[in-house]
mmCIF file with all atom_site columns, C-alpha atoms in Angstrom:
data_model
loop_
_atom_site.group_PDB
_atom_site.id
_atom_site.type_symbol
_atom_site.label_atom_id
_atom_site.label_alt_id
_atom_site.label_comp_id
_atom_site.label_asym_id
_atom_site.label_entity_id
_atom_site.label_seq_id
_atom_site.pdbx_PDB_ins_code
_atom_site.Cartn_x
_atom_site.Cartn_y
_atom_site.Cartn_z
_atom_site.occupancy
_atom_site.B_iso_or_equiv
_atom_site.pdbx_formal_charge
_atom_site.auth_seq_id
_atom_site.auth_comp_id
_atom_site.auth_asym_id
_atom_site.auth_atom_id
_atom_site.pdbx_PDB_model_num
ATOM 1   C CA . MET A 1 1   ? 7.751  -4.447  18.530 1.00 58.00 ? 20  MET A CA 1
ATOM 2   C CA . ASP A 1 2   ? 9.915  -7.463  19.307 1.00 82.00 ? 21  ASP A CA 1
ATOM 3   C CA . LEU A 1 3   ? 11.884 -6.799  22.502 1.00 87.00 ? 22  LEU A CA 1
ATOM 4   C CA . PRO A 1 4   ? 15.280 -8.453  23.022 1.00 87.00 ? 23  PRO A CA 1
ATOM 5   C CA . ASN A 1 5   ? 15.852 -11.120 25.659 1.00 90.00 ? 24  ASN A CA 1
ATOM 6   C CA . CYS A 1 6   ? 17.784 -10.161 28.765 1.00 89.00 ? 25  CYS A CA 1
ATOM 7   C CA . PRO A 1 7   ? 21.555 -10.494 28.085 1.00 89.00 ? 26  PRO A CA 1
ATOM 8   C CA . LYS A 1 8   ? 22.152 -11.545 31.703 1.00 90.00 ? 27  LYS A CA 1
ATOM 9   C CA . CYS A 1 9   ? 19.529 -14.238 32.348 1.00 94.00 ? 28  CYS A CA 1
ATOM 10  C CA . ASN A 1 10  ? 18.019 -14.673 28.834 1.00 91.00 ? 29  ASN A CA 1
ATOM 11  C CA . SER A 1 11  ? 14.496 -13.926 30.110 1.00 91.00 ? 30  SER A CA 1
ATOM 12  C CA . SER A 1 12  ? 11.909 -13.102 27.463 1.00 90.00 ? 31  SER A CA 1
ATOM 13  C CA . TYR A 1 13  ? 9.840  -10.937 29.845 1.00 92.00 ? 32  TYR A CA 1
ATOM 14  C CA . THR A 1 14  ? 11.776 -7.718  29.224 1.00 92.00 ? 33  THR A CA 1
ATOM 15  C CA . TYR A 1 15  ? 10.079 -4.339  28.921 1.00 92.00 ? 34  TYR A CA 1
ATOM 16  C CA . GLU A 1 16  ? 11.078 -0.889  27.741 1.00 90.00 ? 35  GLU A CA 1
ATOM 17  C CA . ASP A 1 17  ? 11.436 1.973   30.237 1.00 88.00 ? 36  ASP A CA 1
ATOM 18  C CA . GLY A 1 18  ? 12.335 5.177   28.405 1.00 84.00 ? 37  GLY A CA 1
ATOM 19  C CA . SER A 1 19  ? 15.626 4.527   26.604 1.00 83.00 ? 38  SER A CA 1
ATOM 20  C CA . LEU A 1 20  ? 16.442 1.431   28.700 1.00 89.00 ? 39  LEU A CA 1
ATOM 21  C CA . PHE A 1 21  ? 15.312 -2.172  28.601 1.00 91.00 ? 40  PHE A CA 1
ATOM 22  C CA . VAL A 1 22  ? 14.565 -3.777  31.973 1.00 93.00 ? 41  VAL A CA 1
ATOM 23  C CA . CYS A 1 23  ? 14.366 -7.432  33.010 1.00 93.00 ? 42  CYS A CA 1
ATOM 24  C CA . PRO A 1 24  ? 11.821 -8.017  35.808 1.00 94.00 ? 43  PRO A CA 1
ATOM 25  C CA . GLU A 1 25  ? 13.351 -11.376 36.745 1.00 94.00 ? 44  GLU A CA 1
ATOM 26  C CA . CYS A 1 26  ? 16.959 -10.302 37.491 1.00 93.00 ? 45  CYS A CA 1
ATOM 27  C CA . ALA A 1 27  ? 16.504 -6.473  37.539 1.00 91.00 ? 46  ALA A CA 1
ATOM 28  C CA . HIS A 1 28  ? 19.162 -5.986  34.847 1.00 91.00 ? 47  HIS A CA 1
ATOM 29  C CA . GLU A 1 29  ? 18.918 -2.720  32.877 1.00 91.00 ? 48  GLU A CA 1
ATOM 30  C CA . TRP A 1 30  ? 20.631 -2.055  29.563 1.00 86.00 ? 49  TRP A CA 1
ATOM 31  C CA . ALA A 1 31  ? 20.477 0.242   26.541 1.00 84.00 ? 50  ALA A CA 1
ATOM 32  C CA . LEU A 1 32  ? 20.109 -1.224  23.079 1.00 70.00 ? 51  LEU A CA 1
ATOM 33  C CA . GLU A 1 33  ? 22.475 1.448   21.679 1.00 62.00 ? 52  GLU A CA 1
ATOM 34  C CA . ALA A 1 34  ? 25.344 -0.116  23.649 1.00 47.00 ? 53  ALA A CA 1
ATOM 35  C CA . GLU A 1 35  ? 24.892 -3.393  21.776 1.00 49.00 ? 54  GLU A CA 1
ATOM 36  C CA . ILE A 1 36  ? 24.801 -1.618  18.413 1.00 47.00 ? 55  ILE A CA 1
ATOM 37  C CA . SER A 1 37  ? 28.000 0.363   19.117 1.00 48.00 ? 56  SER A CA 1
ATOM 38  C CA . GLU A 1 38  ? 29.914 -2.856  19.868 1.00 49.00 ? 57  GLU A CA 1
ATOM 39  C CA . GLU A 1 39  ? 29.041 -4.140  16.400 1.00 50.00 ? 58  GLU A CA 1
ATOM 40  C CA . GLN A 1 40  ? 30.280 -0.891  14.803 1.00 56.00 ? 59  GLN A CA 1
ATOM 41  C CA . ASN A 1 41  ? 33.898 -1.610  15.790 1.00 71.00 ? 60  ASN A CA 1
ATOM 42  C CA . VAL A 1 42  ? 34.394 -3.391  12.469 1.00 84.00 ? 61  VAL A CA 1
ATOM 43  C CA . VAL A 1 43  ? 37.697 -2.624  10.728 1.00 89.00 ? 62  VAL A CA 1
ATOM 44  C CA . LYS A 1 44  ? 37.576 -2.477  6.924  1.00 91.00 ? 63  LYS A CA 1
ATOM 45  C CA . ASP A 1 45  ? 40.378 -2.194  4.380  1.00 93.00 ? 64  ASP A CA 1
ATOM 46  C CA . ALA A 1 46  ? 40.578 0.334   1.536  1.00 92.00 ? 65  ALA A CA 1
ATOM 47  C CA . ASN A 1 47  ? 38.228 -1.786  -0.612 1.00 92.00 ? 66  ASN A CA 1
ATOM 48  C CA . GLY A 1 48  ? 35.614 -2.257  2.125  1.00 89.00 ? 67  GLY A CA 1
ATOM 49  C CA . ASN A 1 49  ? 36.526 -5.844  3.038  1.00 92.00 ? 68  ASN A CA 1
ATOM 50  C CA . VAL A 1 50  ? 36.200 -6.697  6.731  1.00 91.00 ? 69  VAL A CA 1
ATOM 51  C CA . LEU A 1 51  ? 39.554 -7.404  8.418  1.00 92.00 ? 70  LEU A CA 1
ATOM 52  C CA . ASN A 1 52  ? 40.058 -9.936  11.228 1.00 91.00 ? 71  ASN A CA 1
ATOM 53  C CA . ASP A 1 53  ? 42.929 -10.812 13.547 1.00 92.00 ? 72  ASP A CA 1
ATOM 54  C CA . GLY A 1 54  ? 45.473 -13.014 11.780 1.00 93.00 ? 73  GLY A CA 1
ATOM 55  C CA . ASP A 1 55  ? 44.660 -11.816 8.243  1.00 94.00 ? 74  ASP A CA 1
ATOM 56  C CA . SER A 1 56  ? 47.318 -10.920 5.702  1.00 95.00 ? 75  SER A CA 1
ATOM 57  C CA . VAL A 1 57  ? 47.195 -7.511  4.033  1.00 96.00 ? 76  VAL A CA 1
ATOM 58  C CA . THR A 1 58  ? 49.092 -5.645  1.312  1.00 96.00 ? 77  THR A CA 1
ATOM 59  C CA . VAL A 1 59  ? 50.121 -1.980  1.491  1.00 96.00 ? 78  VAL A CA 1
ATOM 60  C CA . ILE A 1 60  ? 48.486 0.040   -1.320 1.00 96.00 ? 79  ILE A CA 1
ATOM 61  C CA . LYS A 1 61  ? 50.470 3.295   -0.999 1.00 95.00 ? 80  LYS A CA 1
ATOM 62  C CA . ASP A 1 62  ? 54.075 4.277   -0.254 1.00 95.00 ? 81  ASP A CA 1
ATOM 63  C CA . LEU A 1 63  ? 54.116 5.152   3.451  1.00 93.00 ? 82  LEU A CA 1
ATOM 64  C CA . LYS A 1 64  ? 56.794 7.227   5.154  1.00 92.00 ? 83  LYS A CA 1
ATOM 65  C CA . VAL A 1 65  ? 57.987 5.607   8.374  1.00 88.00 ? 84  VAL A CA 1
ATOM 66  C CA . LYS A 1 66  ? 57.968 8.149   11.165 1.00 86.00 ? 85  LYS A CA 1
ATOM 67  C CA . GLY A 1 67  ? 61.384 8.507   12.802 1.00 85.00 ? 86  GLY A CA 1
ATOM 68  C CA . SER A 1 68  ? 63.172 6.828   9.905  1.00 85.00 ? 87  SER A CA 1
ATOM 69  C CA . SER A 1 69  ? 64.412 7.867   6.491  1.00 88.00 ? 88  SER A CA 1
ATOM 70  C CA . SER A 1 70  ? 62.998 4.740   4.831  1.00 88.00 ? 89  SER A CA 1
ATOM 71  C CA . THR A 1 71  ? 59.548 4.201   3.328  1.00 92.00 ? 90  THR A CA 1
ATOM 72  C CA . LEU A 1 72  ? 57.186 1.252   3.265  1.00 93.00 ? 91  LEU A CA 1
ATOM 73  C CA . LYS A 1 73  ? 56.722 0.449   -0.427 1.00 94.00 ? 92  LYS A CA 1
ATOM 74  C CA . VAL A 1 74  ? 53.533 -0.374  -2.323 1.00 96.00 ? 93  VAL A CA 1
ATOM 75  C CA . GLY A 1 75  ? 52.898 -4.115  -2.429 1.00 95.00 ? 94  GLY A CA 1
ATOM 76  C CA . THR A 1 76  ? 54.584 -4.911  0.888  1.00 94.00 ? 95  THR A CA 1
ATOM 77  C CA . LYS A 1 77  ? 52.797 -7.937  2.313  1.00 94.00 ? 96  LYS A CA 1
ATOM 78  C CA . VAL A 1 78  ? 52.029 -7.929  6.035  1.00 95.00 ? 97  VAL A CA 1
ATOM 79  C CA . LYS A 1 79  ? 51.129 -11.255 7.647  1.00 94.00 ? 98  LYS A CA 1
ATOM 80  C CA . ASN A 1 80  ? 49.279 -12.011 10.858 1.00 94.00 ? 99  ASN A CA 1
ATOM 81  C CA . ILE A 1 81  ? 47.835 -8.599  11.684 1.00 95.00 ? 100 ILE A CA 1
ATOM 82  C CA . ARG A 1 82  ? 46.298 -7.755  15.052 1.00 94.00 ? 101 ARG A CA 1
ATOM 83  C CA . LEU A 1 83  ? 43.380 -5.298  15.268 1.00 92.00 ? 102 LEU A CA 1
ATOM 84  C CA . VAL A 1 84  ? 43.525 -2.656  17.996 1.00 91.00 ? 103 VAL A CA 1
ATOM 85  C CA . ASP A 1 85  ? 41.463 0.397   18.975 1.00 87.00 ? 104 ASP A CA 1
ATOM 86  C CA . GLY A 1 86  ? 42.718 3.858   18.199 1.00 84.00 ? 105 GLY A CA 1
ATOM 87  C CA . ASP A 1 87  ? 43.759 6.008   15.263 1.00 87.00 ? 106 ASP A CA 1
ATOM 88  C CA . HIS A 1 88  ? 46.075 3.354   13.838 1.00 91.00 ? 107 HIS A CA 1
ATOM 89  C CA . ASN A 1 89  ? 43.927 0.232   14.060 1.00 91.00 ? 108 ASN A CA 1
ATOM 90  C CA . ILE A 1 90  ? 46.347 -2.455  12.790 1.00 94.00 ? 109 ILE A CA 1
ATOM 91  C CA . ASP A 1 91  ? 49.283 -3.679  14.879 1.00 95.00 ? 110 ASP A CA 1
ATOM 92  C CA . CYS A 1 92  ? 51.821 -5.848  13.029 1.00 95.00 ? 111 CYS A CA 1
ATOM 93  C CA . LYS A 1 93  ? 55.431 -6.834  12.466 1.00 93.00 ? 112 LYS A CA 1
ATOM 94  C CA . ILE A 1 94  ? 56.972 -6.172  9.060  1.00 91.00 ? 113 ILE A CA 1
ATOM 95  C CA . ASP A 1 95  ? 60.130 -7.924  7.903  1.00 88.00 ? 114 ASP A CA 1
ATOM 96  C CA . GLY A 1 96  ? 62.932 -5.369  7.686  1.00 84.00 ? 115 GLY A CA 1
ATOM 97  C CA . PHE A 1 97  ? 61.030 -2.739  9.667  1.00 87.00 ? 116 PHE A CA 1
ATOM 98  C CA . GLY A 1 98  ? 59.913 -4.396  12.899 1.00 90.00 ? 117 GLY A CA 1
ATOM 99  C CA . ALA A 1 99  ? 56.801 -3.627  14.935 1.00 92.00 ? 118 ALA A CA 1
ATOM 100 C CA . MET A 1 100 ? 54.517 -1.079  13.336 1.00 93.00 ? 119 MET A CA 1
ATOM 101 C CA . LYS A 1 101 ? 51.023 0.376   13.511 1.00 93.00 ? 120 LYS A CA 1
ATOM 102 C CA . LEU A 1 102 ? 49.094 0.945   10.284 1.00 94.00 ? 121 LEU A CA 1
ATOM 103 C CA . LYS A 1 103 ? 45.823 2.574   9.331  1.00 94.00 ? 122 LYS A CA 1
ATOM 104 C CA . SER A 1 104 ? 43.372 0.228   7.647  1.00 94.00 ? 123 SER A CA 1
ATOM 105 C CA . GLU A 1 105 ? 42.692 2.762   4.880  1.00 94.00 ? 124 GLU A CA 1
ATOM 106 C CA . PHE A 1 106 ? 46.190 2.145   3.440  1.00 95.00 ? 125 PHE A CA 1
ATOM 107 C CA . VAL A 1 107 ? 45.962 -1.658  3.146  1.00 96.00 ? 126 VAL A CA 1
ATOM 108 C CA . LYS A 1 108 ? 43.932 -4.204  1.237  1.00 96.00 ? 127 LYS A CA 1
ATOM 109 C CA . LYS A 1 109 ? 43.168 -7.769  2.211  1.00 94.00 ? 128 LYS A CA 1
ATOM 110 C CA . ALA A 1 110 ? 45.542 -10.239 0.565  1.00 89.00 ? 129 ALA A CA 1
#
C-alpha cells in the first residue's frame, strides 16, 4: 500500500496507526477520510457540470421568491456566482431582484 506523505512536513516516512496516519519526523497525525471529505464539497448543476466561483448560470425552472409575489423565470441568466456552504449553495445578485441564494439543482452552467 502506498502511504501518503505528511501534509505538514512532506515526509515520506509516514506509517498507519489504526485509522490515523502518523509522521515520525514532526509527530503530525491525520485521518485520510478528512482529505477525502474536503474533495466532496464539489457543487454541480442540474446537468452534473461542476460549478466554480465566478461562473454564469441559467435558471431552469420558474422559482417563487420567498417574501415576494414575483417569480424568477426560466432562462434568467445569473452572472458571477459565489459558492457557499449550506442548503442553498449559490450566492448571487440578480438584476431586478437583488441578492439571492439559489440551489444548484435549479440552475445549469451557461
